[in-house]
Short mmCIF file of C-alpha atoms in Angstrom, two decimals:
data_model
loop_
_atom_site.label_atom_id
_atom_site.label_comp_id
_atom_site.label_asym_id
_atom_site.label_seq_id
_atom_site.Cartn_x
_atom_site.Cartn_y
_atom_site.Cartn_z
CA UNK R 1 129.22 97.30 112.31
CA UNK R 2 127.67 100.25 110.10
CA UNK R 3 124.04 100.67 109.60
CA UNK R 4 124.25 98.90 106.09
CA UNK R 5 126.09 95.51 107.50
CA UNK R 6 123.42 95.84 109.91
CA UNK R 7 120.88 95.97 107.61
CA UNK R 8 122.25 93.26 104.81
CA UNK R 9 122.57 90.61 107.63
CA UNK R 10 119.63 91.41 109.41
CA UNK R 11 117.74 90.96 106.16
CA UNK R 12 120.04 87.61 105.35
CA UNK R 13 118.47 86.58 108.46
CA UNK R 14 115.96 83.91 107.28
CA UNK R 15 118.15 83.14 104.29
CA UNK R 16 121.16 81.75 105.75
CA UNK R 17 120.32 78.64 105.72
CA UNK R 18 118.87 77.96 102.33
CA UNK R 19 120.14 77.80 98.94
CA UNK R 20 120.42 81.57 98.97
CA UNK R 21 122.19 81.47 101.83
CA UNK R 22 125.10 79.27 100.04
CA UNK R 23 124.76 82.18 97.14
CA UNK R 24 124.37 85.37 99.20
CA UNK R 25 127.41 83.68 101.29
CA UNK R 26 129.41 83.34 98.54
CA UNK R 27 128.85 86.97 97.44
CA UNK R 28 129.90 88.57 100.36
CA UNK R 29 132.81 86.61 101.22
CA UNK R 30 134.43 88.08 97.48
CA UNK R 31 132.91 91.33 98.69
CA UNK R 32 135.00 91.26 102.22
CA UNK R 33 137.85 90.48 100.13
CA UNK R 34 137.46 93.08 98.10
CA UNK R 35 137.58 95.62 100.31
CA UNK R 36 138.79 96.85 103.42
CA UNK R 37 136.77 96.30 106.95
CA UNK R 38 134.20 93.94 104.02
CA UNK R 39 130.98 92.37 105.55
CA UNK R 40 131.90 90.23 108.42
CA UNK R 41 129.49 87.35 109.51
CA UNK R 42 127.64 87.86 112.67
CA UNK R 43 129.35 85.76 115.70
CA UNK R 44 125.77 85.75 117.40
CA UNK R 45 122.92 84.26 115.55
CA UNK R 46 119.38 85.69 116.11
CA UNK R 47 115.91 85.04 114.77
CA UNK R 48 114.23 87.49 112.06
CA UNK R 49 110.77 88.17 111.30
CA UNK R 50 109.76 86.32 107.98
CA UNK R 51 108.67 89.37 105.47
CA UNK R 52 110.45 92.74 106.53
CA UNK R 53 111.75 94.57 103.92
CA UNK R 54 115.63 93.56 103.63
CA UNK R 55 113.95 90.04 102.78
CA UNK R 56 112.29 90.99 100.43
CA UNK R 57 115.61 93.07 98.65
CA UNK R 58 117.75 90.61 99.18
CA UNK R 59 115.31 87.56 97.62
CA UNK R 60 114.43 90.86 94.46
CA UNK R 61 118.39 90.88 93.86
CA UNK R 62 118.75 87.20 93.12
CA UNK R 63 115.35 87.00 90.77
CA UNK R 64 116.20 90.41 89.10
CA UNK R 65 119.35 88.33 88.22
CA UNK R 66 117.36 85.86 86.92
CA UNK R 67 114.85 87.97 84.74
CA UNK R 68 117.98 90.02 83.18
CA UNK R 69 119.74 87.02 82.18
CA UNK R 70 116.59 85.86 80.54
CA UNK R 71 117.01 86.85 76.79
CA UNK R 72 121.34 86.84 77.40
CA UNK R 73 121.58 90.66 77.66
CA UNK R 74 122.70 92.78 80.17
CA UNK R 75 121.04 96.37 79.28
CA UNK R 76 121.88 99.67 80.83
CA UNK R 77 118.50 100.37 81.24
CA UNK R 78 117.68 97.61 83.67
CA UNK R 79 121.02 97.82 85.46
CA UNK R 80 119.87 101.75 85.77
CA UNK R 81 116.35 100.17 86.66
CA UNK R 82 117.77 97.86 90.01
CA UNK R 83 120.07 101.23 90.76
CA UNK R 84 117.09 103.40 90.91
CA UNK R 85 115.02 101.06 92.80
CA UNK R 86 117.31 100.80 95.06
CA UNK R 87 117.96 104.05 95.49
CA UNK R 88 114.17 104.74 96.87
CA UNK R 89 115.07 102.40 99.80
CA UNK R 90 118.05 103.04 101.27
CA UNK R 91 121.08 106.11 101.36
CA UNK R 92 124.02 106.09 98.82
CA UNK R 93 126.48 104.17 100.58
CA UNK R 94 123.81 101.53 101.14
CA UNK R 95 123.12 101.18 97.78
CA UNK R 96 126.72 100.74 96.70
CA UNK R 97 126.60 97.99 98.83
CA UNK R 98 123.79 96.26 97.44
CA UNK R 99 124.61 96.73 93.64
CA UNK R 100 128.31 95.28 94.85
CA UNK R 101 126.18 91.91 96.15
CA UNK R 102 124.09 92.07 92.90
CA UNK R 103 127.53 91.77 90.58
CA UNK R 104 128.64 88.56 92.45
CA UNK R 105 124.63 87.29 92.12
CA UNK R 106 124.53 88.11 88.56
CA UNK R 107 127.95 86.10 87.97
CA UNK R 108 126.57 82.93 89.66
CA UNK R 109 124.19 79.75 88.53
CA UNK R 110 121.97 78.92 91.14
CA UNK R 111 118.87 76.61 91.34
CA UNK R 112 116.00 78.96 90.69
CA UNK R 113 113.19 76.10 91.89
CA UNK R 114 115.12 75.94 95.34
CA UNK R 115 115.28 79.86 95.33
CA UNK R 116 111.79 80.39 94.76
CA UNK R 117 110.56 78.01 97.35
CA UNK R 118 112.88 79.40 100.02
CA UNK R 119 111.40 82.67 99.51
CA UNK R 120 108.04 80.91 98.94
CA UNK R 121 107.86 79.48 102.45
CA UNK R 122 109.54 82.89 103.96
CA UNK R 123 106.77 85.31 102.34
CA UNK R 124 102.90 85.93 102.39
CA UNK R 125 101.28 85.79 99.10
CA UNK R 126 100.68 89.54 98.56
CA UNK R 127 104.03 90.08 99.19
CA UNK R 128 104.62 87.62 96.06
CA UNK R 129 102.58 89.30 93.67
CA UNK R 130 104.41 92.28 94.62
CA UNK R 131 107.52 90.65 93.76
CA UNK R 132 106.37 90.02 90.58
CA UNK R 133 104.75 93.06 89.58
CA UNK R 134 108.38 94.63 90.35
CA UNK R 135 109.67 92.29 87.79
CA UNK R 136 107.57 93.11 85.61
CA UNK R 137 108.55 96.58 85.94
CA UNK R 138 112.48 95.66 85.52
CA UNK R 139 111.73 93.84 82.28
CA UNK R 140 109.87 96.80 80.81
CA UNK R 141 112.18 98.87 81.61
CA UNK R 142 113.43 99.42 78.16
CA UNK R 143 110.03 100.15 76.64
CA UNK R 144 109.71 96.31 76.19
CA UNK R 145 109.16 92.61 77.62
CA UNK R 146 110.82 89.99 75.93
CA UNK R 147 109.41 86.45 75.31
CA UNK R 148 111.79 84.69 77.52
CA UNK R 149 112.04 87.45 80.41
CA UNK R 150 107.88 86.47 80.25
CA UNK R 151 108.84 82.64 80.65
CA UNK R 152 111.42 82.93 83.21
CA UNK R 153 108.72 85.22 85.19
CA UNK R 154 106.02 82.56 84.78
CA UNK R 155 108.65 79.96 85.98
CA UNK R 156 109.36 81.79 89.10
CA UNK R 157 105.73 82.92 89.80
CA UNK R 158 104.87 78.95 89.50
CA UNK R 159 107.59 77.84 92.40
CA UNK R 160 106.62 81.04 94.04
CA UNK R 161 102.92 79.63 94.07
CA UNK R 162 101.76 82.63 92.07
CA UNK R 163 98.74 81.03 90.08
CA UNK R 164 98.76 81.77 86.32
CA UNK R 165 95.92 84.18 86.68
CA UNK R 166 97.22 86.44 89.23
CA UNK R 167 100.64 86.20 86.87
CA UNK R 168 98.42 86.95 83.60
CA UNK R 169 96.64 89.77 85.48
CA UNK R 170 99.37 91.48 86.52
CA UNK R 171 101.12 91.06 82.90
CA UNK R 172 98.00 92.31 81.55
CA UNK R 173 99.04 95.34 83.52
CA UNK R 174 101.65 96.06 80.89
CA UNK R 175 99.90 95.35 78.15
CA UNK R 176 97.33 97.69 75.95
CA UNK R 177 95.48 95.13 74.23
CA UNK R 178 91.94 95.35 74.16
CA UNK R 179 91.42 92.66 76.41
CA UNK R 180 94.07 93.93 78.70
CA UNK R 181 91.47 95.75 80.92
CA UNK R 182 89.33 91.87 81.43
CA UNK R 183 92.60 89.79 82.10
CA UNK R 184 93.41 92.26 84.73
CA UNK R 185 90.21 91.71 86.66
CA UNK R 186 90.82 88.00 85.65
CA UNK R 187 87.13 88.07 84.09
CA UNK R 188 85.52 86.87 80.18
CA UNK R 189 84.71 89.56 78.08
CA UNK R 190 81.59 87.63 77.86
CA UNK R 191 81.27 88.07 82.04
CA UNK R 192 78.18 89.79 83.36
CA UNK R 193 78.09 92.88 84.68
CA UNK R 194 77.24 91.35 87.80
CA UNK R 195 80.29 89.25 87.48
CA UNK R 196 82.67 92.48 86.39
CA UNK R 197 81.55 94.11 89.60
CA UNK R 198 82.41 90.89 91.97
CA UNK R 199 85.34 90.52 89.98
CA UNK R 200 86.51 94.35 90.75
CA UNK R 201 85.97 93.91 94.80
CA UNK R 202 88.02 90.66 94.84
CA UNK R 203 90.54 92.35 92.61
CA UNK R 204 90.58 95.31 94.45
CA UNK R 205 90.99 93.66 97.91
CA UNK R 206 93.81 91.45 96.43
CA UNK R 207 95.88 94.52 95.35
CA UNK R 208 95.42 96.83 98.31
CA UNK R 209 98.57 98.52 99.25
CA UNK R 210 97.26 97.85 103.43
CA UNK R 211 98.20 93.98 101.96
CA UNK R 212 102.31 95.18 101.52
CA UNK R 213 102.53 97.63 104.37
CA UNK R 214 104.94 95.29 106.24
CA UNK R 215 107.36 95.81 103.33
CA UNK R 216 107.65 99.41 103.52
CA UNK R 217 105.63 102.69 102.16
CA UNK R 218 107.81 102.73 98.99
CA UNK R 219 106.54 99.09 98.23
CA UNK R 220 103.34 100.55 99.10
CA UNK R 221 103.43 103.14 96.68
CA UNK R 222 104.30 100.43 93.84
CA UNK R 223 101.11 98.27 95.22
CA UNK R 224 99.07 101.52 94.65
CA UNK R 225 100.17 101.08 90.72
CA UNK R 226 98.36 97.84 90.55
CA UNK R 227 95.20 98.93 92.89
CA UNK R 228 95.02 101.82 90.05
CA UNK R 229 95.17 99.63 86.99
CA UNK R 230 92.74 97.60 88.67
CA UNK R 231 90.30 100.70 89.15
CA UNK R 232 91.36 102.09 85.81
CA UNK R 233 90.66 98.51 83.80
CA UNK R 234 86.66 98.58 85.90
CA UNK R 235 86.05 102.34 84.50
CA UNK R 236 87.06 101.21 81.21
CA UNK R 237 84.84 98.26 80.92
CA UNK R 238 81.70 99.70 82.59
CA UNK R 239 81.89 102.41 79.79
CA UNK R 240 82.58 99.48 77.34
CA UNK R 241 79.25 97.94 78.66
CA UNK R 242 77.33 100.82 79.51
CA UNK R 243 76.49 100.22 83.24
CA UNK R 244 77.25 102.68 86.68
#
């Protein structure tokens, strides 16, 4: 077995027997008949640690479906979006290989709830904000984020036990409003500055990239994005209020 089979399955490994397991299945049965020597099923069966970072790519590829399907368009710019992504992780071949599983995901309707809570029960919370930061990051892709790509996102953060603030902050993350900077630290404008600086700490705790290292330093390097918006929104509101 190449070093991409390898990889897929081993990152199938917790998701076999799940509803993404019936989808991801699916997918690479119409990829083995596709194409010559296709993914073949493991004879042996093995256990997997829960969060490693072919979890996480596999459970991204079935939401990014989700997200792109949202407002019934299928841009270039996102597709280029997953490509590039991608790309970051793993070699060329690898990546064919992955966008060839995202086709067959894109094509299918699954049960997003059942989805979500699969992936829910298989992955620690900052690993979920993660996961929605990142599709946050596919939606703007095109310079915008449409109303439904925002409810479909809300909808998954809910069954992913994402709380609406931690959603809202990291939305605010996008936005340039001029209470963008307070729904990021999830604070009132009306908050203290004694309150601001609690709220920065807890904020800044939450978002540390140390909290994603299990996924990989690429994902690292996208939870540094957040940690920076997160110092960058503090800065912005201590000179708003005038305190060190």
């Amino acid at each position: 077995m190449s070093v991409s089979k390898k990889f897929i399955w081993g990152g199938l490994g917790w998701v076999l027997i799940g509803p993404i397991g019936g989808i991801i299945g699916y997918a690479l049965a119409s990829m083995s008949e596709q194409r010559p020597g296709g993914f073949n099923r493991p004879q042996s069966s093995r256990s997997y640690p829960k969060t490693q970072g072919g979890d996480f790519i596999v459970s991204l590829l079935v939401l990014f479906a989700a997200v792109m399907k949202a407002d019934k368009k299928m841009l270039n710019s996102e597709l280029n979006y997953v490509k590039r992504f991608l790309a970051k992780q793993f070699s060329q071949g690898e990546v064919s290989d992955f966008m060839m599983l995202f086709k067959d995901i894109v094509k299918q309707d699954y049960p997003l709830r059942d989805v979500c809570r699969q992936i829910q029960r298989s992955m620690d919370h900052p690993s979920r904000l993660e996961l929605i930061h990142v599709l946050f990051e596919l939606s703007h892709a095109d310079g915008q984020i449409h109303p439904a790509e925002i409810k479909v996102m809300g909808t998954i953060a809910s069954y992913l036990n994402v709380n609406a603030q931690d959603f809202n902050s990291i939305q605010a993350m996008f936005g340039s409003g001029k209470k963008a900077a307070y729904e990021i630290l999830e604070i009132k404008t009306s908050s203290t500055n004694t309150e601001i600086k609690k709220a920065y700490r807890k904020m800044a705790n939450k978002y540390h990239p140390d909290k994603v290292s299990h996924l990989g330093l690429d994902f690292q390097k996208l939870a540094e994005e957040k940690f920076k918006s997160v110092n960058s929104a503090y800065q912005k509101i201590k000179k708003e209020k005038g305190f060190a």
